[in-house]
PDB file of C-alpha atoms and ligand atoms in Angstrom:
ATOM      1  CA  UNK A   1       3.794  30.101 -11.311  1.00  0.00           C
ATOM      2  CA  UNK A   2       0.857  31.015  -9.122  1.00  0.00           C
ATOM      3  CA  UNK A   3      -1.450  29.247 -11.521  1.00  0.00           C
ATOM      4  CA  UNK A   4       0.694  26.165 -11.218  1.00  0.00           C
ATOM      5  CA  UNK A   5       0.717  26.284  -7.436  1.00  0.00           C
ATOM      6  CA  UNK A   6      -3.037  26.708  -7.353  1.00  0.00           C
ATOM      7  CA  UNK A   7      -3.565  23.862  -9.785  1.00  0.00           C
ATOM      8  CA  UNK A   8      -1.321  21.612  -7.704  1.00  0.00           C
ATOM      9  CA  UNK A   9      -3.213  22.581  -4.567  1.00  0.00           C
ATOM     10  CA  UNK A  10      -6.518  21.747  -6.205  1.00  0.00           C
ATOM     11  CA  UNK A  11      -5.269  18.367  -7.410  1.00  0.00           C
ATOM     12  CA  UNK A  12      -3.890  17.520  -3.974  1.00  0.00           C
ATOM     13  CA  UNK A  13      -7.143  18.573  -2.370  1.00  0.00           C
ATOM     14  CA  UNK A  14      -8.964  16.303  -4.774  1.00  0.00           C
ATOM     15  CA  UNK A  15      -6.630  13.376  -4.044  1.00  0.00           C
ATOM     16  CA  UNK A  16      -6.862  13.871  -0.309  1.00  0.00           C
ATOM     17  CA  UNK A  17     -10.603  14.278  -0.346  1.00  0.00           C
ATOM     18  CA  UNK A  18     -11.152  11.098  -2.260  1.00  0.00           C
ATOM     19  CA  UNK A  19      -8.991   9.048   0.085  1.00  0.00           C
ATOM     20  CA  UNK A  20     -10.523  10.564   3.202  1.00  0.00           C
ATOM     21  CA  UNK A  21     -14.200  10.825   2.358  1.00  0.00           C
ATOM     22  CA  UNK A  22     -16.996   8.579   1.274  1.00  0.00           C
ATOM     23  CA  UNK A  23     -16.594   9.449  -2.406  1.00  0.00           C
ATOM     24  CA  UNK A  24     -14.119   6.675  -2.999  1.00  0.00           C
ATOM     25  CA  UNK A  25     -14.856   3.067  -3.751  1.00  0.00           C
ATOM     26  CA  UNK A  26     -13.815   0.601  -1.093  1.00  0.00           C
ATOM     27  CA  UNK A  27     -12.908  -3.031  -0.975  1.00  0.00           C
ATOM     28  CA  UNK A  28     -12.547  -4.665   2.432  1.00  0.00           C
ATOM     29  CA  UNK A  29     -10.227  -7.611   2.898  1.00  0.00           C
ATOM     30  CA  UNK A  30      -9.292  -9.537   6.039  1.00  0.00           C
ATOM     31  CA  UNK A  31      -6.466  -7.073   6.815  1.00  0.00           C
ATOM     32  CA  UNK A  32      -7.091  -4.012   4.697  1.00  0.00           C
ATOM     33  CA  UNK A  33      -9.528  -1.557   3.253  1.00  0.00           C
ATOM     34  CA  UNK A  34      -8.524  -0.708  -0.297  1.00  0.00           C
ATOM     35  CA  UNK A  35      -9.628   2.735  -1.420  1.00  0.00           C
ATOM     36  CA  UNK A  36      -9.776   3.729  -5.063  1.00  0.00           C
ATOM     37  CA  UNK A  37     -11.442   6.354  -7.166  1.00  0.00           C
ATOM     38  CA  UNK A  38     -12.479   4.176 -10.083  1.00  0.00           C
ATOM     39  CA  UNK A  39     -12.524   0.571 -11.272  1.00  0.00           C
ATOM     40  CA  UNK A  40      -9.655   1.162 -13.633  1.00  0.00           C
ATOM     41  CA  UNK A  41      -7.285   1.751 -10.706  1.00  0.00           C
ATOM     42  CA  UNK A  42      -8.316  -1.523  -9.123  1.00  0.00           C
ATOM     43  CA  UNK A  43      -7.834  -3.375 -12.406  1.00  0.00           C
ATOM     44  CA  UNK A  44      -4.343  -1.931 -12.847  1.00  0.00           C
ATOM     45  CA  UNK A  45      -3.492  -2.765  -9.252  1.00  0.00           C
ATOM     46  CA  UNK A  46      -4.657  -6.339  -9.779  1.00  0.00           C
ATOM     47  CA  UNK A  47      -2.626  -6.696 -12.955  1.00  0.00           C
ATOM     48  CA  UNK A  48       0.445  -5.245 -11.269  1.00  0.00           C
ATOM     49  CA  UNK A  49       0.489  -7.752  -8.428  1.00  0.00           C
ATOM     50  CA  UNK A  50       1.519 -10.969  -9.997  1.00  0.00           C
ATOM     51  CA  UNK A  51       2.208 -13.601  -7.374  1.00  0.00           C
ATOM     52  CA  UNK A  52       4.289 -15.763  -9.701  1.00  0.00           C
ATOM     53  CA  UNK A  53       5.793 -18.625  -7.709  1.00  0.00           C
ATOM     54  CA  UNK A  54       3.669 -17.605  -4.718  1.00  0.00           C
ATOM     55  CA  UNK A  55       0.450 -18.403  -6.590  1.00  0.00           C
ATOM     56  CA  UNK A  56       0.237 -21.699  -4.727  1.00  0.00           C
ATOM     57  CA  UNK A  57      -0.742 -19.623  -1.682  1.00  0.00           C
ATOM     58  CA  UNK A  58      -4.077 -18.910  -3.362  1.00  0.00           C
ATOM     59  CA  UNK A  59      -4.875 -22.601  -3.759  1.00  0.00           C
ATOM     60  CA  UNK A  60      -7.565 -22.713  -1.077  1.00  0.00           C
ATOM     61  CA  UNK A  61      -9.132 -19.394  -2.021  1.00  0.00           C
ATOM     62  CA  UNK A  62     -11.963 -18.937  -4.436  1.00  0.00           C
ATOM     63  CA  UNK A  63     -11.733 -15.981  -6.821  1.00  0.00           C
ATOM     64  CA  UNK A  64     -14.949 -15.487  -8.755  1.00  0.00           C
ATOM     65  CA  UNK A  65     -14.765 -11.747  -9.463  1.00  0.00           C
ATOM     66  CA  UNK A  66     -11.713  -9.496 -10.008  1.00  0.00           C
ATOM     67  CA  UNK A  67     -12.506  -8.007  -6.573  1.00  0.00           C
ATOM     68  CA  UNK A  68     -12.184 -11.479  -5.010  1.00  0.00           C
ATOM     69  CA  UNK A  69      -8.879 -11.916  -6.772  1.00  0.00           C
ATOM     70  CA  UNK A  70      -7.518  -8.630  -5.387  1.00  0.00           C
ATOM     71  CA  UNK A  71      -8.735  -9.432  -1.870  1.00  0.00           C
ATOM     72  CA  UNK A  72      -7.170 -12.869  -1.901  1.00  0.00           C
ATOM     73  CA  UNK A  73      -3.863 -11.676  -3.276  1.00  0.00           C
ATOM     74  CA  UNK A  74      -3.568  -8.783  -0.833  1.00  0.00           C
ATOM     75  CA  UNK A  75      -4.293 -10.959   2.193  1.00  0.00           C
ATOM     76  CA  UNK A  76      -1.884 -13.639   1.007  1.00  0.00           C
ATOM     77  CA  UNK A  77       0.883 -11.016   0.677  1.00  0.00           C
ATOM     78  CA  UNK A  78       0.156  -9.673   4.184  1.00  0.00           C
ATOM     79  CA  UNK A  79       0.539 -13.172   5.622  1.00  0.00           C
ATOM     80  CA  UNK A  80       3.684 -13.783   3.607  1.00  0.00           C
ATOM     81  CA  UNK A  81       5.198 -10.566   4.979  1.00  0.00           C
ATOM     82  CA  UNK A  82       4.270 -11.552   8.541  1.00  0.00           C
ATOM     83  CA  UNK A  83       5.857 -14.957   8.062  1.00  0.00           C
ATOM     84  CA  UNK A  84       9.095 -13.547   6.677  1.00  0.00           C
ATOM     85  CA  UNK A  85       9.380 -11.078   9.565  1.00  0.00           C
ATOM     86  CA  UNK A  86       8.041 -13.587  12.086  1.00  0.00           C
ATOM     87  CA  UNK A  87       5.958 -10.699  13.428  1.00  0.00           C
ATOM     88  CA  UNK A  88       2.206 -11.068  13.758  1.00  0.00           C
ATOM     89  CA  UNK A  89       0.727  -7.959  15.332  1.00  0.00           C
ATOM     90  CA  UNK A  90      -2.752  -8.459  16.771  1.00  0.00           C
ATOM     91  CA  UNK A  91      -5.807  -7.164  14.950  1.00  0.00           C
ATOM     92  CA  UNK A  92      -3.800  -5.914  12.005  1.00  0.00           C
ATOM     93  CA  UNK A  93      -5.897  -3.568   9.880  1.00  0.00           C
ATOM     94  CA  UNK A  94      -4.734  -0.834   7.552  1.00  0.00           C
ATOM     95  CA  UNK A  95      -5.768   1.071   4.445  1.00  0.00           C
ATOM     96  CA  UNK A  96      -4.334   1.002   0.938  1.00  0.00           C
ATOM     97  CA  UNK A  97      -5.071   4.027  -1.243  1.00  0.00           C
ATOM     98  CA  UNK A  98      -4.644   3.381  -4.967  1.00  0.00           C
ATOM     99  CA  UNK A  99      -3.389   6.380  -6.930  1.00  0.00           C
ATOM    100  CA  UNK A 100      -2.940   6.718 -10.666  1.00  0.00           C
ATOM    101  CA  UNK A 101       0.730   7.682 -10.763  1.00  0.00           C
ATOM    102  CA  UNK A 102       3.891   8.310  -8.770  1.00  0.00           C
ATOM    103  CA  UNK A 103       3.170  11.993  -9.258  1.00  0.00           C
ATOM    104  CA  UNK A 104       0.003  11.672  -7.163  1.00  0.00           C
ATOM    105  CA  UNK A 105       1.871   9.760  -4.448  1.00  0.00           C
ATOM    106  CA  UNK A 106       4.547  12.442  -4.316  1.00  0.00           C
ATOM    107  CA  UNK A 107       2.020  15.262  -4.154  1.00  0.00           C
ATOM    108  CA  UNK A 108       0.344  13.718  -1.133  1.00  0.00           C
ATOM    109  CA  UNK A 109       3.684  13.167   0.576  1.00  0.00           C
ATOM    110  CA  UNK A 110       4.877  16.683  -0.181  1.00  0.00           C
ATOM    111  CA  UNK A 111       1.672  18.206   1.162  1.00  0.00           C
ATOM    112  CA  UNK A 112       1.973  16.280   4.399  1.00  0.00           C
ATOM    113  CA  UNK A 113       5.691  16.622   4.986  1.00  0.00           C
ATOM    114  CA  UNK A 114       6.674  19.741   3.024  1.00  0.00           C
ATOM    115  CA  UNK A 115       9.482  17.723   1.480  1.00  0.00           C
ATOM    116  CA  UNK A 116      10.157  16.674  -2.114  1.00  0.00           C
ATOM    117  CA  UNK A 117      10.499  12.929  -2.656  1.00  0.00           C
ATOM    118  CA  UNK A 118      10.642  10.513  -5.582  1.00  0.00           C
ATOM    119  CA  UNK A 119       8.523   7.799  -3.952  1.00  0.00           C
ATOM    120  CA  UNK A 120       6.247   5.458  -5.864  1.00  0.00           C
ATOM    121  CA  UNK A 121       4.632   4.386  -2.576  1.00  0.00           C
ATOM    122  CA  UNK A 122       4.794   5.154   1.128  1.00  0.00           C
ATOM    123  CA  UNK A 123       3.149   4.185   4.391  1.00  0.00           C
ATOM    124  CA  UNK A 124       1.759   6.911   6.589  1.00  0.00           C
ATOM    125  CA  UNK A 125       1.456   5.701  10.207  1.00  0.00           C
ATOM    126  CA  UNK A 126      -0.560   8.820  11.029  1.00  0.00           C
ATOM    127  CA  UNK A 127      -3.558   7.674   9.033  1.00  0.00           C
ATOM    128  CA  UNK A 128      -2.513   4.038   8.852  1.00  0.00           C
ATOM    129  CA  UNK A 129      -2.550   4.113   5.057  1.00  0.00           C
ATOM    130  CA  UNK A 130      -0.273   2.874   2.287  1.00  0.00           C
ATOM    131  CA  UNK A 131      -0.375   5.276  -0.650  1.00  0.00           C
ATOM    132  CA  UNK A 132       0.754   3.703  -3.885  1.00  0.00           C
ATOM    133  CA  UNK A 133       0.918   4.316  -7.612  1.00  0.00           C
ATOM    134  CA  UNK A 134      -0.816   1.593  -9.612  1.00  0.00           C
ATOM    135  CA  UNK A 135       1.447   2.534 -12.509  1.00  0.00           C
ATOM    136  CA  UNK A 136       4.484   1.341 -10.572  1.00  0.00           C
ATOM    137  CA  UNK A 137       3.053  -1.403  -8.432  1.00  0.00           C
ATOM    138  CA  UNK A 138       4.619  -4.833  -8.124  1.00  0.00           C
ATOM    139  CA  UNK A 139       4.424  -7.503  -5.498  1.00  0.00           C
ATOM    140  CA  UNK A 140       7.825  -6.320  -4.199  1.00  0.00           C
ATOM    141  CA  UNK A 141       6.659  -2.743  -3.759  1.00  0.00           C
ATOM    142  CA  UNK A 142       3.463  -3.897  -2.060  1.00  0.00           C
ATOM    143  CA  UNK A 143       5.287  -6.286   0.279  1.00  0.00           C
ATOM    144  CA  UNK A 144       7.854  -3.597   1.120  1.00  0.00           C
ATOM    145  CA  UNK A 145       5.179  -1.130   2.227  1.00  0.00           C
ATOM    146  CA  UNK A 146       3.263  -3.838   4.095  1.00  0.00           C
ATOM    147  CA  UNK A 147       6.475  -4.649   5.935  1.00  0.00           C
ATOM    148  CA  UNK A 148       6.543  -1.055   7.197  1.00  0.00           C
ATOM    149  CA  UNK A 149       2.971  -1.503   8.458  1.00  0.00           C
ATOM    150  CA  UNK A 150       3.688  -4.803  10.207  1.00  0.00           C
ATOM    151  CA  UNK A 151       6.918  -3.498  11.793  1.00  0.00           C
ATOM    152  CA  UNK A 152       5.147  -0.326  12.881  1.00  0.00           C
ATOM    153  CA  UNK A 153       2.390  -2.300  14.588  1.00  0.00           C
ATOM    154  CA  UNK A 154       4.652  -4.915  16.073  1.00  0.00           C
ATOM    155  CA  UNK A 155       6.935  -2.607  18.025  1.00  0.00           C
ATOM    156  CA  UNK A 156       5.676  -0.473  20.898  1.00  0.00           C
ATOM    157  CA  UNK A 157       8.725   1.732  20.457  1.00  0.00           C
ATOM    158  CA  UNK A 158       9.580   2.257  16.794  1.00  0.00           C
ATOM    159  CA  UNK A 159      12.967   1.095  15.542  1.00  0.00           C
ATOM    160  CA  UNK A 160      14.986   3.730  13.704  1.00  0.00           C
ATOM    161  CA  UNK A 161      14.045   4.652  10.142  1.00  0.00           C
ATOM    162  CA  UNK A 162      17.186   2.860   8.990  1.00  0.00           C
ATOM    163  CA  UNK A 163      16.231  -0.411  10.685  1.00  0.00           C
ATOM    164  CA  UNK A 164      12.682  -0.082   9.327  1.00  0.00           C
ATOM    165  CA  UNK A 165      14.181   0.154   5.858  1.00  0.00           C
ATOM    166  CA  UNK A 166      16.606  -2.746   6.327  1.00  0.00           C
ATOM    167  CA  UNK A 167      13.742  -4.977   7.473  1.00  0.00           C
ATOM    168  CA  UNK A 168      11.436  -3.889   4.647  1.00  0.00           C
ATOM    169  CA  UNK A 169      14.188  -4.667   2.139  1.00  0.00           C
ATOM    170  CA  UNK A 170      14.777  -7.997   3.840  1.00  0.00           C
ATOM    171  CA  UNK A 171      11.109  -8.844   3.203  1.00  0.00           C
ATOM    172  CA  UNK A 172      11.423  -7.835  -0.451  1.00  0.00           C
ATOM    173  CA  UNK A 173      14.420 -10.040  -1.025  1.00  0.00           C
ATOM    174  CA  UNK A 174      12.936 -13.089   0.709  1.00  0.00           C
ATOM    175  CA  UNK A 175       9.491 -12.831  -0.807  1.00  0.00           C
ATOM    176  CA  UNK A 176       9.925 -15.767  -3.155  1.00  0.00           C
ATOM    177  CA  UNK A 177      12.149 -18.011  -1.017  1.00  0.00           C
TER     178      UNK A 177
HETATM  179 ZN1   ZN B 201      10.734   1.594   2.815  1.00  0.00          ZN
END
């Protein structure tokens, strides 16, 4: 058991160090800095976010490299979320940390909050970062977490956790209207 605890601690330390230090790769978009440990994570993230009927929103954007494609998609989703909520906080900037699996996401959450969860993604206002599993990513999951960011930044006094959730789900369900 001790061995397991130690191993978990080491993995979490590794995860936290790569999202908080200069060892990670970074991609800066208009609204975000995307942090990832290797190219494979970025590729999976890109594949996971399929805009579908929202692809028309990319019409004026040039995507030469896969990095361009990710940047353009992410910024388009941020703007879509802002439009659905009709909330446009000033100077919106936040981080997105790409993790390999839901297990990694949960380990980070559990370390921070000493609470077991089954999340595939979460937003941490404390370090202004969305942590997400590229294994489970979809445009809905991404938009949901971005909604938490936008709501968080829009209100001086935070609405209750329940209202946060209702609004984030509202964004998810109106994404493709
Ligand atoms: Zn939520």
